[in-house]
Every structure is written in C-alpha cells, then in structure tokens.
C-alpha cells in the first residue's frame, strides 16, 4: 500500500465557442415581464490538459469543431425574478490527443493514437434575483 498526498492529478479545460443569440422581451403589464434568449454557437475551440503528476505524463487534447445550444428564460414580478438557464456543448471528432512529460519545458509532444478525445457538457441553473 502506498500513501499519496498532494496534487496527484490535475485537469484544465479552455473552451471557446462564439455564439449568436436572439432575445425576446415581453412586458405583460407594469409588474410582470418575461424575457427569453436562444443561443447557437456553430463551432467549438477547446484545449484540455490532463496531468498525471505521479507518472510525469501530461495529455493535451486539441479539439476543433462541435456546437453550442443555449436557452435562458427570465420571469420578473415587480423587482423579483426567476432565471432559468440551460447550455449544451458538444465537441466534434475533429480532435487530437498528444502526450508529453510534465514539468519539462522542452518535452516533445507525441500524438497518442490510443485515445479518441471529445466531450459534451450540460449546464442547467435556476437563480432568484432582486432588482434594485
């Protein structure tokens, strides 16, 4: 048995997905307002780094392609509001994984053919707000 403490594995994701959105606002009366926004991103740029410190190995995923879909619904009554938000991101198969040594600045990255990188993400949130 080996006791391990400290940073053993670290993971980092850098995801960029420019998107277009359309928003519709509707004022029912002076006290009640509804707003909806739809988002679509036609492309995903992602770099993901998975570092295994005990093995001194780092895996770097370079992903290009995919899409983003999103939806926001805001409902306000006087100064109080409820906001529902949902976002889905899926990467494409246009991706490569590289392997290199951790902590060496001059480490050469090698293509890892045993891995098919990719991801999908679903984020859902509900918030309560108060407008001043």
Short mmCIF file of N, CA, C and O in Angstrom, two decimals, residues 6-109:
data_model
loop_
_atom_site.label_atom_id
_atom_site.label_comp_id
_atom_site.label_asym_id
_atom_site.label_seq_id
_atom_site.Cartn_x
_atom_site.Cartn_y
_atom_site.Cartn_z
N UNK A 6 -1.20 15.28 -1.67
CA UNK A 6 -0.82 16.39 -2.54
C UNK A 6 -1.49 16.29 -3.90
O UNK A 6 -2.45 15.56 -4.10
N UNK A 7 -0.96 17.03 -4.83
CA UNK A 7 -1.53 17.11 -6.17
C UNK A 7 -1.10 15.89 -6.98
O UNK A 7 0.05 15.77 -7.38
N UNK A 8 -2.03 14.97 -7.23
CA UNK A 8 -1.73 13.74 -7.96
C UNK A 8 -2.15 13.87 -9.42
O UNK A 8 -1.41 13.52 -10.32
N UNK A 9 -3.38 14.36 -9.65
CA UNK A 9 -3.90 14.57 -11.00
C UNK A 9 -4.51 15.97 -11.06
O UNK A 9 -5.19 16.39 -10.13
N UNK A 10 -4.25 16.68 -12.13
CA UNK A 10 -4.91 17.98 -12.34
C UNK A 10 -5.49 17.99 -13.74
O UNK A 10 -5.00 17.31 -14.64
N UNK A 11 -6.56 18.77 -13.89
CA UNK A 11 -7.25 18.83 -15.17
C UNK A 11 -7.64 20.25 -15.47
O UNK A 11 -8.10 20.97 -14.59
N UNK A 12 -7.46 20.68 -16.69
CA UNK A 12 -7.78 22.05 -17.10
C UNK A 12 -8.48 22.01 -18.44
O UNK A 12 -8.09 21.27 -19.33
N UNK A 13 -9.54 22.81 -18.57
CA UNK A 13 -10.25 22.93 -19.84
C UNK A 13 -10.33 24.40 -20.23
O UNK A 13 -10.70 25.23 -19.41
N UNK A 14 -9.97 24.68 -21.45
CA UNK A 14 -10.15 26.01 -22.02
C UNK A 14 -11.06 25.84 -23.23
O UNK A 14 -10.65 25.27 -24.24
N UNK A 15 -12.29 26.33 -23.11
CA UNK A 15 -13.30 26.13 -24.15
C UNK A 15 -13.77 27.50 -24.63
O UNK A 15 -14.15 28.35 -23.83
N UNK A 16 -13.77 27.68 -25.93
CA UNK A 16 -14.26 28.91 -26.54
C UNK A 16 -15.28 28.52 -27.61
O UNK A 16 -14.98 27.70 -28.49
N UNK A 17 -16.47 29.10 -27.52
CA UNK A 17 -17.50 28.85 -28.52
C UNK A 17 -18.26 30.14 -28.77
O UNK A 17 -19.21 30.46 -28.07
N UNK A 18 -17.83 30.92 -29.77
CA UNK A 18 -18.57 32.14 -30.10
C UNK A 18 -19.99 31.75 -30.52
O UNK A 18 -20.20 30.72 -31.15
N UNK A 19 -20.95 32.58 -30.15
CA UNK A 19 -22.33 32.22 -30.46
C UNK A 19 -23.13 33.43 -30.90
O UNK A 19 -22.78 34.58 -30.63
N UNK A 20 -24.22 33.15 -31.59
CA UNK A 20 -25.22 34.15 -31.97
C UNK A 20 -26.41 33.95 -31.05
O UNK A 20 -26.73 32.82 -30.67
N UNK A 21 -27.08 35.04 -30.72
CA UNK A 21 -28.25 34.90 -29.85
C UNK A 21 -29.37 35.81 -30.33
O UNK A 21 -29.13 36.83 -30.99
N UNK A 22 -30.56 35.41 -29.98
CA UNK A 22 -31.73 36.24 -30.22
C UNK A 22 -32.51 36.28 -28.91
O UNK A 22 -32.65 35.26 -28.23
N UNK A 23 -32.94 37.48 -28.56
CA UNK A 23 -33.66 37.67 -27.29
C UNK A 23 -35.00 38.34 -27.56
O UNK A 23 -35.09 39.27 -28.36
N UNK A 24 -36.01 37.85 -26.86
CA UNK A 24 -37.35 38.41 -26.97
C UNK A 24 -37.78 38.84 -25.57
O UNK A 24 -37.71 38.06 -24.62
N UNK A 25 -38.20 40.09 -25.45
CA UNK A 25 -38.71 40.62 -24.18
C UNK A 25 -40.19 40.94 -24.34
O UNK A 25 -40.59 41.51 -25.35
N UNK A 26 -40.96 40.56 -23.33
CA UNK A 26 -42.38 40.82 -23.39
C UNK A 26 -42.84 41.37 -22.04
O UNK A 26 -42.64 40.75 -21.00
N UNK A 27 -43.41 42.56 -22.07
CA UNK A 27 -43.93 43.21 -20.87
C UNK A 27 -45.44 42.98 -20.82
O UNK A 27 -46.18 43.55 -21.62
N UNK A 28 -45.88 42.12 -19.91
CA UNK A 28 -47.30 41.80 -19.82
C UNK A 28 -48.09 42.98 -19.23
O UNK A 28 -49.16 43.32 -19.71
N UNK A 29 -47.56 43.55 -18.18
CA UNK A 29 -48.12 44.76 -17.58
C UNK A 29 -46.98 45.45 -16.81
O UNK A 29 -45.84 45.04 -16.93
N UNK A 30 -47.27 46.43 -16.02
CA UNK A 30 -46.21 47.19 -15.33
C UNK A 30 -45.47 46.35 -14.30
O UNK A 30 -44.38 46.69 -13.89
N UNK A 31 -46.07 45.23 -13.88
CA UNK A 31 -45.47 44.43 -12.82
C UNK A 31 -44.85 43.12 -13.31
O UNK A 31 -44.04 42.52 -12.62
N UNK A 32 -45.23 42.65 -14.46
CA UNK A 32 -44.87 41.31 -14.91
C UNK A 32 -44.15 41.37 -16.25
O UNK A 32 -44.67 41.93 -17.22
N UNK A 33 -42.95 40.78 -16.31
CA UNK A 33 -42.14 40.81 -17.54
C UNK A 33 -41.53 39.43 -17.79
O UNK A 33 -41.09 38.75 -16.86
N UNK A 34 -41.49 39.02 -19.06
CA UNK A 34 -40.88 37.75 -19.46
C UNK A 34 -39.85 38.04 -20.54
O UNK A 34 -40.08 38.85 -21.43
N UNK A 35 -38.72 37.36 -20.43
CA UNK A 35 -37.65 37.52 -21.42
C UNK A 35 -37.10 36.13 -21.75
O UNK A 35 -36.91 35.30 -20.85
N UNK A 36 -36.86 35.86 -23.02
CA UNK A 36 -36.30 34.59 -23.46
C UNK A 36 -35.15 34.84 -24.42
O UNK A 36 -35.22 35.73 -25.26
N UNK A 37 -34.10 34.06 -24.29
CA UNK A 37 -32.93 34.19 -25.17
C UNK A 37 -32.56 32.79 -25.67
O UNK A 37 -32.51 31.83 -24.91
N UNK A 38 -32.28 32.70 -26.97
CA UNK A 38 -31.83 31.47 -27.59
C UNK A 38 -30.42 31.70 -28.13
O UNK A 38 -30.16 32.73 -28.75
N UNK A 39 -29.50 30.75 -27.88
CA UNK A 39 -28.11 30.88 -28.32
C UNK A 39 -27.72 29.69 -29.19
O UNK A 39 -28.11 28.55 -28.92
N UNK A 40 -26.92 29.98 -30.22
CA UNK A 40 -26.37 28.92 -31.06
C UNK A 40 -24.93 29.28 -31.41
O UNK A 40 -24.66 30.37 -31.93
N UNK A 41 -24.03 28.38 -31.12
CA UNK A 41 -22.63 28.53 -31.49
C UNK A 41 -22.26 27.44 -32.46
O UNK A 41 -22.36 26.25 -32.14
N UNK A 42 -21.84 27.78 -33.68
CA UNK A 42 -21.60 26.77 -34.71
C UNK A 42 -20.24 26.07 -34.62
O UNK A 42 -19.97 25.17 -35.40
N UNK A 43 -19.38 26.47 -33.67
CA UNK A 43 -18.03 25.91 -33.64
C UNK A 43 -17.48 25.96 -32.23
O UNK A 43 -17.76 26.90 -31.48
N UNK A 44 -16.68 24.98 -31.87
CA UNK A 44 -16.06 24.91 -30.54
C UNK A 44 -14.55 24.80 -30.70
O UNK A 44 -14.07 23.99 -31.50
N UNK A 45 -13.83 25.63 -29.97
CA UNK A 45 -12.36 25.52 -29.86
C UNK A 45 -12.09 25.09 -28.42
O UNK A 45 -12.50 25.77 -27.49
N UNK A 46 -11.39 23.97 -28.23
CA UNK A 46 -11.11 23.52 -26.87
C UNK A 46 -9.71 22.94 -26.78
O UNK A 46 -9.26 22.24 -27.68
N UNK A 47 -9.04 23.27 -25.69
CA UNK A 47 -7.76 22.68 -25.32
C UNK A 47 -7.91 22.16 -23.90
O UNK A 47 -8.23 22.94 -22.99
N UNK A 48 -7.73 20.88 -23.71
CA UNK A 48 -7.89 20.25 -22.41
C UNK A 48 -6.57 19.61 -22.01
O UNK A 48 -5.96 18.91 -22.82
N UNK A 49 -6.15 19.85 -20.78
CA UNK A 49 -4.87 19.33 -20.29
C UNK A 49 -5.15 18.44 -19.08
O UNK A 49 -5.75 18.88 -18.10
N UNK A 50 -4.69 17.21 -19.16
CA UNK A 50 -4.87 16.21 -18.11
C UNK A 50 -3.47 15.81 -17.64
O UNK A 50 -2.75 15.11 -18.36
N UNK A 51 -3.07 16.25 -16.44
CA UNK A 51 -1.72 15.99 -15.93
C UNK A 51 -1.74 14.92 -14.85
O UNK A 51 -2.45 15.05 -13.86
N UNK A 52 -0.96 13.88 -15.06
CA UNK A 52 -0.79 12.79 -14.09
C UNK A 52 0.59 12.97 -13.47
O UNK A 52 1.59 12.51 -14.02
N UNK A 53 0.64 13.64 -12.32
CA UNK A 53 1.91 14.07 -11.74
C UNK A 53 2.77 12.91 -11.25
O UNK A 53 4.00 12.97 -11.35
N UNK A 54 2.18 11.85 -10.73
CA UNK A 54 2.98 10.72 -10.26
C UNK A 54 3.63 9.97 -11.40
O UNK A 54 4.71 9.41 -11.26
N UNK A 55 2.99 9.96 -12.55
CA UNK A 55 3.54 9.29 -13.73
C UNK A 55 4.38 10.24 -14.59
O UNK A 55 4.98 9.82 -15.57
N UNK A 56 4.37 11.54 -14.25
CA UNK A 56 5.05 12.58 -15.03
C UNK A 56 4.60 12.60 -16.48
O UNK A 56 5.39 12.78 -17.40
N UNK A 57 3.29 12.41 -16.68
CA UNK A 57 2.73 12.40 -18.03
C UNK A 57 1.61 13.43 -18.12
O UNK A 57 0.81 13.58 -17.19
N UNK A 58 1.56 14.12 -19.22
CA UNK A 58 0.51 15.10 -19.46
C UNK A 58 -0.12 14.79 -20.82
O UNK A 58 0.58 14.60 -21.81
N UNK A 59 -1.46 14.74 -20.83
CA UNK A 59 -2.21 14.52 -22.07
C UNK A 59 -2.85 15.84 -22.46
O UNK A 59 -3.50 16.50 -21.65
N UNK A 60 -2.67 16.25 -23.71
CA UNK A 60 -3.21 17.51 -24.22
C UNK A 60 -4.17 17.19 -25.36
O UNK A 60 -3.77 16.60 -26.37
N UNK A 61 -5.44 17.55 -25.17
CA UNK A 61 -6.45 17.36 -26.21
C UNK A 61 -6.65 18.68 -26.93
O UNK A 61 -6.91 19.70 -26.30
N UNK A 62 -6.52 18.66 -28.25
CA UNK A 62 -6.79 19.83 -29.08
C UNK A 62 -8.01 19.51 -29.93
O UNK A 62 -7.95 18.67 -30.82
N UNK A 63 -9.12 20.17 -29.61
CA UNK A 63 -10.41 19.86 -30.23
C UNK A 63 -10.88 21.07 -31.03
O UNK A 63 -10.92 22.18 -30.52
N UNK A 64 -11.25 20.83 -32.27
CA UNK A 64 -11.76 21.88 -33.15
C UNK A 64 -13.05 21.39 -33.78
O UNK A 64 -13.07 20.41 -34.51
N UNK A 65 -14.14 22.08 -33.50
CA UNK A 65 -15.42 21.71 -34.08
C UNK A 65 -16.41 21.29 -33.02
O UNK A 65 -16.06 20.96 -31.89
N UNK A 66 -17.66 21.30 -33.39
CA UNK A 66 -18.74 20.98 -32.47
C UNK A 66 -19.77 22.09 -32.52
O UNK A 66 -19.82 22.88 -33.47
N UNK A 67 -20.59 22.19 -31.47
CA UNK A 67 -21.61 23.23 -31.44
C UNK A 67 -22.04 23.52 -30.00
O UNK A 67 -21.76 22.75 -29.09
N UNK A 68 -22.71 24.66 -29.83
CA UNK A 68 -23.28 25.09 -28.56
C UNK A 68 -24.74 25.44 -28.78
O UNK A 68 -25.07 26.09 -29.78
N UNK A 69 -25.60 25.00 -27.89
CA UNK A 69 -27.00 25.40 -27.87
C UNK A 69 -27.31 25.92 -26.46
O UNK A 69 -26.88 25.33 -25.48
N UNK A 70 -28.08 26.99 -26.38
CA UNK A 70 -28.42 27.54 -25.08
C UNK A 70 -29.77 28.21 -25.06
O UNK A 70 -30.31 28.59 -26.11
N UNK A 71 -30.31 28.32 -23.86
CA UNK A 71 -31.63 28.91 -23.67
C UNK A 71 -31.67 29.56 -22.29
O UNK A 71 -31.22 28.98 -21.31
N UNK A 72 -32.18 30.77 -22.22
CA UNK A 72 -32.41 31.47 -20.95
C UNK A 72 -33.87 31.92 -20.92
O UNK A 72 -34.39 32.44 -21.91
N UNK A 73 -34.51 31.76 -19.78
CA UNK A 73 -35.86 32.26 -19.57
C UNK A 73 -35.87 33.07 -18.29
O UNK A 73 -35.51 32.55 -17.22
N UNK A 74 -36.23 34.32 -18.38
CA UNK A 74 -36.29 35.22 -17.23
C UNK A 74 -37.74 35.64 -17.00
O UNK A 74 -38.40 36.11 -17.93
N UNK A 75 -38.21 35.49 -15.78
CA UNK A 75 -39.56 35.91 -15.42
C UNK A 75 -39.43 36.85 -14.23
O UNK A 75 -38.84 36.49 -13.20
N UNK A 76 -39.97 38.06 -14.38
CA UNK A 76 -39.91 39.07 -13.32
C UNK A 76 -41.31 39.46 -12.88
O UNK A 76 -42.20 39.67 -13.71
N UNK A 77 -41.47 39.58 -11.57
CA UNK A 77 -42.67 40.16 -11.00
C UNK A 77 -42.21 41.27 -10.07
O UNK A 77 -41.54 41.01 -9.07
N UNK A 78 -42.55 42.49 -10.42
CA UNK A 78 -42.06 43.69 -9.74
C UNK A 78 -40.53 43.65 -9.74
O UNK A 78 -39.92 43.64 -10.80
N UNK A 79 -39.91 43.58 -8.58
CA UNK A 79 -38.44 43.58 -8.52
C UNK A 79 -37.84 42.18 -8.35
O UNK A 79 -36.64 42.02 -8.36
N UNK A 80 -38.68 41.18 -8.19
CA UNK A 80 -38.21 39.82 -8.01
C UNK A 80 -38.22 39.07 -9.34
O UNK A 80 -39.09 39.28 -10.17
N UNK A 81 -37.25 38.18 -9.50
CA UNK A 81 -37.19 37.42 -10.74
C UNK A 81 -36.68 36.01 -10.53
O UNK A 81 -35.98 35.71 -9.57
N UNK A 82 -37.03 35.16 -11.47
CA UNK A 82 -36.51 33.80 -11.54
C UNK A 82 -35.89 33.64 -12.92
O UNK A 82 -36.51 33.98 -13.94
N UNK A 83 -34.67 33.13 -12.95
CA UNK A 83 -33.95 32.95 -14.21
C UNK A 83 -33.61 31.47 -14.35
O UNK A 83 -32.99 30.88 -13.47
N UNK A 84 -34.03 30.89 -15.45
CA UNK A 84 -33.70 29.51 -15.78
C UNK A 84 -32.74 29.54 -16.96
O UNK A 84 -32.99 30.22 -17.96
N UNK A 85 -31.65 28.80 -16.86
CA UNK A 85 -30.63 28.80 -17.91
C UNK A 85 -30.20 27.36 -18.21
O UNK A 85 -30.03 26.55 -17.30
N UNK A 86 -30.03 27.07 -19.50
CA UNK A 86 -29.56 25.75 -19.93
C UNK A 86 -28.58 25.94 -21.08
O UNK A 86 -28.83 26.73 -21.99
N UNK A 87 -27.47 25.20 -21.03
CA UNK A 87 -26.48 25.28 -22.09
C UNK A 87 -25.93 23.88 -22.36
O UNK A 87 -25.61 23.14 -21.44
N UNK A 88 -25.82 23.54 -23.64
CA UNK A 88 -25.30 22.24 -24.06
C UNK A 88 -24.17 22.48 -25.07
O UNK A 88 -24.36 23.22 -26.03
N UNK A 89 -23.01 21.89 -24.81
CA UNK A 89 -21.88 21.99 -25.72
C UNK A 89 -21.42 20.57 -26.05
O UNK A 89 -21.27 19.74 -25.16
N UNK A 90 -21.19 20.32 -27.33
CA UNK A 90 -20.68 19.02 -27.77
C UNK A 90 -19.54 19.24 -28.74
O UNK A 90 -19.65 20.03 -29.67
N UNK A 91 -18.45 18.54 -28.50
CA UNK A 91 -17.31 18.65 -29.40
C UNK A 91 -17.49 17.70 -30.58
O UNK A 91 -18.27 16.76 -30.53
N UNK A 92 -16.74 17.96 -31.63
CA UNK A 92 -16.78 17.08 -32.80
C UNK A 92 -15.66 16.05 -32.67
O UNK A 92 -14.87 16.06 -31.73
N UNK A 93 -15.56 15.19 -33.65
CA UNK A 93 -14.50 14.19 -33.65
C UNK A 93 -13.22 14.74 -34.29
O UNK A 93 -12.24 14.01 -34.43
N UNK A 94 -13.22 16.00 -34.67
CA UNK A 94 -12.02 16.64 -35.23
C UNK A 94 -11.10 17.02 -34.07
O UNK A 94 -11.06 18.16 -33.64
N UNK A 95 -10.39 16.01 -33.53
CA UNK A 95 -9.59 16.24 -32.33
C UNK A 95 -8.37 15.34 -32.33
O UNK A 95 -8.36 14.27 -32.92
N UNK A 96 -7.36 15.79 -31.64
CA UNK A 96 -6.12 15.03 -31.48
C UNK A 96 -5.71 15.07 -30.01
O UNK A 96 -5.94 16.04 -29.31
N UNK A 97 -5.09 13.98 -29.56
CA UNK A 97 -4.52 13.94 -28.22
C UNK A 97 -3.01 13.76 -28.34
O UNK A 97 -2.54 12.94 -29.12
N UNK A 98 -2.29 14.56 -27.56
CA UNK A 98 -0.84 14.49 -27.53
C UNK A 98 -0.40 14.15 -26.12
O UNK A 98 -1.07 14.50 -25.14
N UNK A 99 0.74 13.49 -26.01
CA UNK A 99 1.28 13.10 -24.71
C UNK A 99 2.67 13.71 -24.58
O UNK A 99 3.45 13.71 -25.54
N UNK A 100 2.99 14.23 -23.39
CA UNK A 100 4.33 14.76 -23.14
C UNK A 100 4.65 14.62 -21.66
O UNK A 100 3.79 14.27 -20.86
N UNK A 101 5.90 14.90 -21.29
CA UNK A 101 6.32 14.82 -19.90
C UNK A 101 5.88 16.07 -19.14
O UNK A 101 5.92 17.18 -19.67
N UNK A 102 5.48 15.89 -17.88
CA UNK A 102 5.08 17.00 -17.02
C UNK A 102 6.33 17.70 -16.49
O UNK A 102 7.28 17.05 -16.07
N UNK A 103 6.32 19.02 -16.50
CA UNK A 103 7.37 19.80 -15.86
C UNK A 103 8.61 20.04 -16.69
O UNK A 103 9.53 20.69 -16.24
N UNK A 104 8.68 19.50 -17.89
CA UNK A 104 9.84 19.73 -18.75
C UNK A 104 9.45 20.69 -19.86
O UNK A 104 8.58 20.39 -20.67
N UNK A 105 10.08 21.86 -19.88
CA UNK A 105 9.73 22.88 -20.88
C UNK A 105 10.05 22.42 -22.30
O UNK A 105 9.39 22.80 -23.25
N UNK A 106 11.09 21.61 -22.47
CA UNK A 106 11.48 21.19 -23.81
C UNK A 106 10.94 19.80 -24.16
O UNK A 106 11.42 19.18 -25.11
N UNK A 107 9.96 19.30 -23.43
CA UNK A 107 9.38 17.99 -23.71
C UNK A 107 8.64 18.03 -25.04
O UNK A 107 7.83 18.92 -25.29
N UNK A 108 8.92 17.07 -25.89
CA UNK A 108 8.28 16.99 -27.19
C UNK A 108 6.96 16.26 -27.04
O UNK A 108 6.89 15.20 -26.42
N UNK A 109 5.90 16.83 -27.62
CA UNK A 109 4.61 16.15 -27.53
C UNK A 109 4.48 15.16 -28.69
O UNK A 109 4.85 15.45 -29.82
#
